[in-house]
Coordinates of C-alpha atoms in Angstrom, one line a residue:
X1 CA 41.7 298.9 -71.3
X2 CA 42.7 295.4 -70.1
X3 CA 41.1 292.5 -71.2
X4 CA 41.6 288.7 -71.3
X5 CA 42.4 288.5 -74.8
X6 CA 44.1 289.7 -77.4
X7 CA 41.6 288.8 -80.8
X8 CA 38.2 289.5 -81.4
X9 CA 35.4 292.1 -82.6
X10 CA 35.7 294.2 -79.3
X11 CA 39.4 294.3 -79.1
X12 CA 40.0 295.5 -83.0
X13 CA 37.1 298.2 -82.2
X14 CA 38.7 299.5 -78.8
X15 CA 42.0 299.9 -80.6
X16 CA 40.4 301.6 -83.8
X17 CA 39.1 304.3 -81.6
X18 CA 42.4 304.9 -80.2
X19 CA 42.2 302.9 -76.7
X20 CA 45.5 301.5 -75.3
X21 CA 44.2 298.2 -74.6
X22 CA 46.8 295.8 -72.4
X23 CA 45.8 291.9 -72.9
X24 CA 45.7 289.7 -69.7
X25 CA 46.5 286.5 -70.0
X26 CA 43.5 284.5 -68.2
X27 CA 45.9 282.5 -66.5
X28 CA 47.9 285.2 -64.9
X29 CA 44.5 286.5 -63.7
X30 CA 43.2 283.8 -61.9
X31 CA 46.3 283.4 -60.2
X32 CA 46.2 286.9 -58.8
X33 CA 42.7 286.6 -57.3
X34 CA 43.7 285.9 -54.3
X35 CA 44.7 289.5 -53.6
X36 CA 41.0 290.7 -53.8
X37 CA 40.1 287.7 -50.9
X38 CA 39.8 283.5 -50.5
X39 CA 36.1 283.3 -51.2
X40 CA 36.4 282.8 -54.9
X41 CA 33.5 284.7 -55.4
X42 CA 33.1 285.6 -59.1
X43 CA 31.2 288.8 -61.0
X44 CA 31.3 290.0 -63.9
X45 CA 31.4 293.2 -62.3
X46 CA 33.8 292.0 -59.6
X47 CA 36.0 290.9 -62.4
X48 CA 36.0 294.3 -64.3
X49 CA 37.1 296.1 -60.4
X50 CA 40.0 293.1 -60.3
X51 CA 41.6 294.0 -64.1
X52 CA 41.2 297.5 -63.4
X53 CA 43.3 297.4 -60.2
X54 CA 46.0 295.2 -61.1
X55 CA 46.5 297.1 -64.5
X56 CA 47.0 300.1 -61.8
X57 CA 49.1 297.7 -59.9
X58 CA 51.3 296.1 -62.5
X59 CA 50.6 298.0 -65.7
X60 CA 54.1 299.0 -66.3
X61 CA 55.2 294.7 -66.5
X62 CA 52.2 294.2 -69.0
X63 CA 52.8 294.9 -73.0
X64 CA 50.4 297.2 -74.6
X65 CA 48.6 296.2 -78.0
X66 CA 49.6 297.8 -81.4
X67 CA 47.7 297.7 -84.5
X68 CA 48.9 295.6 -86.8
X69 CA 49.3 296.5 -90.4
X70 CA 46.2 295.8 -92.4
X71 CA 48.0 294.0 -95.4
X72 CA 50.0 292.0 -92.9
X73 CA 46.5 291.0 -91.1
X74 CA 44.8 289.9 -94.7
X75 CA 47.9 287.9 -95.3
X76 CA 47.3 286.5 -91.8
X77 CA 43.3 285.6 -92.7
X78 CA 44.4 284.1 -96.2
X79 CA 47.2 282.1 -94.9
X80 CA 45.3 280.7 -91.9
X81 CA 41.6 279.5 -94.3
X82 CA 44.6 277.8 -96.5
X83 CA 45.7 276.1 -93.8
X84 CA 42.3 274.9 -92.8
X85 CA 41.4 273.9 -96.1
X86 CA 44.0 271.8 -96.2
X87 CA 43.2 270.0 -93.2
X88 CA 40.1 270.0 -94.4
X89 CA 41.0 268.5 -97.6
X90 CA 43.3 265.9 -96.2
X91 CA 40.5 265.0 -93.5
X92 CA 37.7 264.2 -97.0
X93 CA 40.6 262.5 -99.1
X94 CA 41.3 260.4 -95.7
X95 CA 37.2 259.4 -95.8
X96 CA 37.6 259.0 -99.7
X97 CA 40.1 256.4 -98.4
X98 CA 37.7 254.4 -96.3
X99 CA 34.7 255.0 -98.8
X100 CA 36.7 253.0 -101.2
X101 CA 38.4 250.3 -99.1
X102 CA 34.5 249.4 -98.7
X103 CA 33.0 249.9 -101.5
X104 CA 35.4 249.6 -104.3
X105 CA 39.1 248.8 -103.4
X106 CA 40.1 248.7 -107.0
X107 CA 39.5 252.4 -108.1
X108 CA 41.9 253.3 -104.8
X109 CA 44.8 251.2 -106.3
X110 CA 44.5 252.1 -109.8
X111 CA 46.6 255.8 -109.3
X112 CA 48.5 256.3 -105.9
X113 CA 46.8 260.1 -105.2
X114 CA 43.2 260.1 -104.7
X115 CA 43.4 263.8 -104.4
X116 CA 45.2 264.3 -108.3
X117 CA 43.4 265.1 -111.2
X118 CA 43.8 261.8 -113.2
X119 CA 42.7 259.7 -109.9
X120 CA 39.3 261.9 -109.5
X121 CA 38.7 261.6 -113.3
X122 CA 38.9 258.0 -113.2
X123 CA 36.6 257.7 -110.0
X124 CA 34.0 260.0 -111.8
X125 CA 34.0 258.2 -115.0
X126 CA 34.3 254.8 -113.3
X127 CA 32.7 254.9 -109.5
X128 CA 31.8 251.1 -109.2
X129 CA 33.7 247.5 -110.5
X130 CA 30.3 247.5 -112.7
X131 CA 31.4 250.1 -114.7
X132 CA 35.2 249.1 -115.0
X133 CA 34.3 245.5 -115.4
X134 CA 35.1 246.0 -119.5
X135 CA 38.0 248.2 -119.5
X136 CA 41.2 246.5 -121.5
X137 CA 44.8 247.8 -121.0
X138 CA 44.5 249.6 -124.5
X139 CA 41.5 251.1 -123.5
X140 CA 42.9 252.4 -119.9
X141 CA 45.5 253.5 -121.8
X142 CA 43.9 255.8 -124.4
X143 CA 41.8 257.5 -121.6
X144 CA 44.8 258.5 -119.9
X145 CA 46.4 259.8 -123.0
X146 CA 43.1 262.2 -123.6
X147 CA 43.4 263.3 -119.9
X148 CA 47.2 263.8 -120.0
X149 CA 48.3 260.8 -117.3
X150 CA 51.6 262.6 -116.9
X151 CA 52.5 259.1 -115.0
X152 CA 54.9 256.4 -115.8
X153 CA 52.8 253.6 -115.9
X154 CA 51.5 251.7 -118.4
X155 CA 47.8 250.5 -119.3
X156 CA 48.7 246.6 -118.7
X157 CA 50.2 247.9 -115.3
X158 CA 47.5 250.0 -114.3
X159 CA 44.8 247.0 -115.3
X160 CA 46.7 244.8 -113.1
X161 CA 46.1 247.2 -110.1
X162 CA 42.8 247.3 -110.3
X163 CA 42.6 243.2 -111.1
X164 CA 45.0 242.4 -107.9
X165 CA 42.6 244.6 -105.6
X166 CA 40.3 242.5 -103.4
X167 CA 36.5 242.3 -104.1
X168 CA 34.3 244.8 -102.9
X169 CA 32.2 244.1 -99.4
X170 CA 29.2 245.5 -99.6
X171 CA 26.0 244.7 -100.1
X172 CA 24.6 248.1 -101.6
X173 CA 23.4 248.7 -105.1
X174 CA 25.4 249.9 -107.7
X175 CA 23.6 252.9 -108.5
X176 CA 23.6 253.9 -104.6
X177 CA 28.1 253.0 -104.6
X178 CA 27.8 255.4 -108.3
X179 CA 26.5 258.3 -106.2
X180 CA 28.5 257.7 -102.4
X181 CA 31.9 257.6 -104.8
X182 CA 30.9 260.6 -106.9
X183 CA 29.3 262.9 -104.2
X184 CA 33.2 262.5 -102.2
X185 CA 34.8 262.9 -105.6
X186 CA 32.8 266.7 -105.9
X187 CA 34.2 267.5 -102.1
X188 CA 37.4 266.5 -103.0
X189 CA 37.6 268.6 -106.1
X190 CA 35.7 271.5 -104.3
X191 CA 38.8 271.7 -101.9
X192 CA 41.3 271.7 -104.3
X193 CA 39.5 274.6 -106.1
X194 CA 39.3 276.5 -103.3
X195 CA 42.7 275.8 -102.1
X196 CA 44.1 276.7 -105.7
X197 CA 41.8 280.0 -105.3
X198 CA 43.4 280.7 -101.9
X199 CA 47.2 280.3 -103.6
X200 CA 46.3 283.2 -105.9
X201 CA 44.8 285.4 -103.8
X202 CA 47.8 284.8 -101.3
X203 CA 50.7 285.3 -104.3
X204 CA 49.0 288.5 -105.3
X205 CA 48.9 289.9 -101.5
X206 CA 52.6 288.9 -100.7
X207 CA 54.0 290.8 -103.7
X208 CA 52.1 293.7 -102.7
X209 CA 53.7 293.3 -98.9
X210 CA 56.8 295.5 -97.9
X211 CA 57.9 292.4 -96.2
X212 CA 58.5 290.0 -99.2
X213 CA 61.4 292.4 -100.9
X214 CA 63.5 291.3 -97.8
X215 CA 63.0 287.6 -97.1
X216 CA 62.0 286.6 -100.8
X217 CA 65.3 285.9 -101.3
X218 CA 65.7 283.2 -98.6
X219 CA 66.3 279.4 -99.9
X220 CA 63.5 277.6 -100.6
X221 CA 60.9 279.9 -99.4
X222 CA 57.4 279.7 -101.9
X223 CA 54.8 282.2 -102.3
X224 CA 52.5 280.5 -99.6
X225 CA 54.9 279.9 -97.0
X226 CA 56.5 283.3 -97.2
X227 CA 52.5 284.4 -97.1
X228 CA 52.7 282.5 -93.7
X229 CA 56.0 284.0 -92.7
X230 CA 54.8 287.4 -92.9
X231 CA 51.0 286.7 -91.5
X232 CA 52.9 284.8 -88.4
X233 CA 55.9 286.8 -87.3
X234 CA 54.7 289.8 -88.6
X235 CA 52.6 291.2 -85.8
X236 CA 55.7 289.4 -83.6
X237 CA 58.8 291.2 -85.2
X238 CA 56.7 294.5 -84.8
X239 CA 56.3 294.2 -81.0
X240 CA 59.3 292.6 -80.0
X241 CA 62.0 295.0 -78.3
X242 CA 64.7 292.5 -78.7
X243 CA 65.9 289.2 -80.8
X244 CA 65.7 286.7 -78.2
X245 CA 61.6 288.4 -76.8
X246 CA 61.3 287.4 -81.1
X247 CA 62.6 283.8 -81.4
X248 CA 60.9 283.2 -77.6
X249 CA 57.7 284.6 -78.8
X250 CA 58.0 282.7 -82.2
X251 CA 58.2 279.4 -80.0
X252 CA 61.1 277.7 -81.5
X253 CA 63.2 278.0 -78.0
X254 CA 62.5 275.9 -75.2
X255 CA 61.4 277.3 -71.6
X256 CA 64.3 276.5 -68.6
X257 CA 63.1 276.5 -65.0
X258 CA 65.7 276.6 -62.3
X259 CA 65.0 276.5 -58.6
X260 CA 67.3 275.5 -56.0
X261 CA 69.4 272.2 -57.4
X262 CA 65.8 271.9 -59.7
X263 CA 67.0 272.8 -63.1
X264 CA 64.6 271.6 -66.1
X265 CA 64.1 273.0 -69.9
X266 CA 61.2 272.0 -71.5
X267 CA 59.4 272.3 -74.5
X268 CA 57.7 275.8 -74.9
X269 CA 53.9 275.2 -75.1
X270 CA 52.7 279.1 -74.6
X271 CA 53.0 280.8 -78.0
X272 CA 51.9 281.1 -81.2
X273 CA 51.8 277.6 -82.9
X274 CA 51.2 278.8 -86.4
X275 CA 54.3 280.7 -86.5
X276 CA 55.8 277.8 -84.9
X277 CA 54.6 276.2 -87.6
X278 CA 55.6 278.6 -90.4
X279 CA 59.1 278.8 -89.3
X280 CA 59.7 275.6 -89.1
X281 CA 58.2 274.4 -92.2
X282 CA 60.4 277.1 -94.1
X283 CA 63.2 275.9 -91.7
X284 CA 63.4 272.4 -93.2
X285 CA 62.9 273.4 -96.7
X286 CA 65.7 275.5 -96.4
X287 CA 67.8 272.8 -95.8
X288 CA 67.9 271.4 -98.9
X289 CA 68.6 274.7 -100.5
X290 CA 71.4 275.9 -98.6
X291 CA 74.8 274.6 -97.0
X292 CA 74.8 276.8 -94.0
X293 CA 71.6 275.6 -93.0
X294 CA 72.1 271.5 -94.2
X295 CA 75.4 272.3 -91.7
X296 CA 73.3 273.7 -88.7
X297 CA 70.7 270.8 -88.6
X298 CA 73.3 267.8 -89.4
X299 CA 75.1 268.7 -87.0
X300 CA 72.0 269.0 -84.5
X301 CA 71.0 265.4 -85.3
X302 CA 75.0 264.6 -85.1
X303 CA 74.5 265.4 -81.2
X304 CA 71.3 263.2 -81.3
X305 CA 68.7 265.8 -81.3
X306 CA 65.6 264.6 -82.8
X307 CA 64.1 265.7 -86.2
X308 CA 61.5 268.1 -85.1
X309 CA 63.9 269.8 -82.4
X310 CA 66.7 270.0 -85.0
X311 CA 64.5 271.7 -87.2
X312 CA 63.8 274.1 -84.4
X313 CA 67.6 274.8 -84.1
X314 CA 67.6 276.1 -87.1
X315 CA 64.6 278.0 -87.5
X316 CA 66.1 279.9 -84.2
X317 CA 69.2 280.7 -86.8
X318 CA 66.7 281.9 -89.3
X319 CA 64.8 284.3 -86.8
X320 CA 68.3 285.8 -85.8
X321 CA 68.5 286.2 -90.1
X322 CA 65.2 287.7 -90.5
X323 CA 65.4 290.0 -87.2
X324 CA 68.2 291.4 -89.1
X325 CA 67.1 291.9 -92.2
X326 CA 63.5 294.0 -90.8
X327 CA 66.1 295.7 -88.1
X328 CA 68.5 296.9 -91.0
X329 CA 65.7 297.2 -93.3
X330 CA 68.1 294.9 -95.9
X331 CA 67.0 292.1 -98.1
X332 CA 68.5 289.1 -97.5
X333 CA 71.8 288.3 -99.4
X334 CA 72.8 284.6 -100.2
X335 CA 76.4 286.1 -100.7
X336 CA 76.9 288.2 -97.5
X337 CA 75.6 285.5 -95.6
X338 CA 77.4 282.9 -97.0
X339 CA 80.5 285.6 -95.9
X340 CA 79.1 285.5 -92.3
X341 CA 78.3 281.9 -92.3
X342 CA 80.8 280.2 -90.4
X343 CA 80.0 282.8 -87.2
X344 CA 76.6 282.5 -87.3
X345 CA 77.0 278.6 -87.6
X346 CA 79.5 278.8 -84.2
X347 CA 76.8 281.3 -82.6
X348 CA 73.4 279.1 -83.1
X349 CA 76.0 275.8 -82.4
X350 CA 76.8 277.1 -78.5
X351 CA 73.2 278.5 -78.1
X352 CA 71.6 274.8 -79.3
X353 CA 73.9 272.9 -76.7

């Protein structure tokens, strides 16, 4: 069966029933219209006869799908509605922002995180100037104490926040400002719920995940981001047929074209940009947890590679790590690859240049 996707209701029922469904890229098949005639004409029907025929035609260049593992695909769904919500999150405390540079730019300076506990209690208890008109320094600083402000500052210094703040400019009533501030405050805190909700249910699914025994191990890797790991290259590491089809698929490589005296490598656009993502994130944590890779990426930026493509560097040296971990079937080992360090270093150095 070959279709122009490779997601979806239809595709997950084809390969339930046992169909060996091939995924067309839509670009590839608009390219190869022109075998079938110049008119551009365009049918459903007439586009069913065209996928049929080149499947016939070049099947055998064309990877088939696999089913992926069901716990690796609700690892996948978890990690990917945490990763919205965050945006999402970040998107309302961003508007939370602007709300309060209008309305009242004195609760935004009061506590640096808008998003933290003690910054929404504050907002709820105080949403206008009205209501903070009275506070003191003592008495700022006894309400923190029964929230436990777990910050360094004290009551005086938090007073003179809010006092320093410009006026608000706005010409609404107070009661109307109460509502506006508190309304955001319940999104913000409805976020944060859910993305707390989300960590849970995402900790409990990667310690039930053959997967996590061998890459738990790695520096610096948390629940979540090993969650997005495995969601991410999962399904990759399971179809690839070699390392380099792995890191090129994962995205962290860059794409050379060479024709002629033409010669240009550029930055891979056609993959999968959450695993990008995930690899790299776990990539620059690692960093700071591990000499081998610190030494990869500093000496990356020594040859004047930028952050992000530094970072990519080494997340290439991590794919080479965790291909052979799920090839061998071995967790990773701080000590044995500490022991192999300096040749992997020397490998991922020349294949960076």
């Amino acid at each position: 069966m070959a279709i122009e996707t490779t997601r979806g209701l239809v595709v997950d029922r084809l390969l339930a029933a046992g169909h060996p469904v091939v995924p067309v890229h839509p670009n590839a098949f608009h390219a190869m219209r022109p075998r079938w005639g110049a008119s551009k004409a365009k049918t459903d029907a007439g586009d069913s006869h065209k996928l049929a025929d080149y499947l016939r035609t070049d099947g055998h260049q064309l990877r088939r799908l696999t089913p992926t593992d069901p716990r690796t695909l609700e690892l996948q769904a978890l990690t990917r509605q945490r990763t919205d919500h965050v945006e999402a999150k970040i998107a309302s405390v961003n508007q939370f922002d602007a709300q309060l540079d209008q309305l009242w730019p004195g609760g935004k300076a009061v506590f640096a995180d808008r998003d933290s506990d003690i910054a929404l209690h504050f907002l709820d208890s105080y949403p206008t100037p009205q209501a903070a008109a009275k506070l003191t320094p003592a008495r700022l600083e006894a309400w923190c104490k029964r929230r436990g402000y777990s910050g360094k500052r004290t009551g005086k210094q938090l007073i003179e926040r809010l006092r320093a703040a410009p006026a608000a400019a706005t010409r609404l009533s107070e009661a109307t400002v109460a509502t506006l501030i508190r309304v955001q405050v319940q999104l913000v805190r409805a976020m944060r719920a859910a993305i707390r909700e989300l960590d849970r249910e995402i900790t409990t699914a990667v310690e039930a995940h053959p997967y996590a025994p061998l890459l738990a191990s790695m520096p610096r890797i948390g629940k979540v981001n090993l969650g997005q790991i495995i969601g991410e290259i999962g399904p990759i590491l399971e179809r690839a047929e070699s390392c380099e089809q792995f890191i090129a698929e994962t995205g962290v490589v860059p794409v050379t074209r060479a024709s002629g005296k033409s010669h240009a490598v550029t930055f891979r656009f056609a993959t999968n940009r959450r695993a990008r993502v995930a690899i790299t994130t776990f990539a620059d944590n690692s960093r700071h947890g591990s000499q081998w890779a610190a030494k990869i990426y500093t000496d990356a930026r020594a040859r004047k590679k930028r952050h992000p493509h530094a970072t990519r560097i080494l997340a290439r040296a991590w794919l080479r790590v965790i291909w052979a971990c799920w090839r061998d079937g071995a967790c990773y080992d701080p000590g044995i690859h500490q022991t192999n360090g300096k040749i992997n270093t020397a490998d991922d150095t020349l294949l960076a240049a």
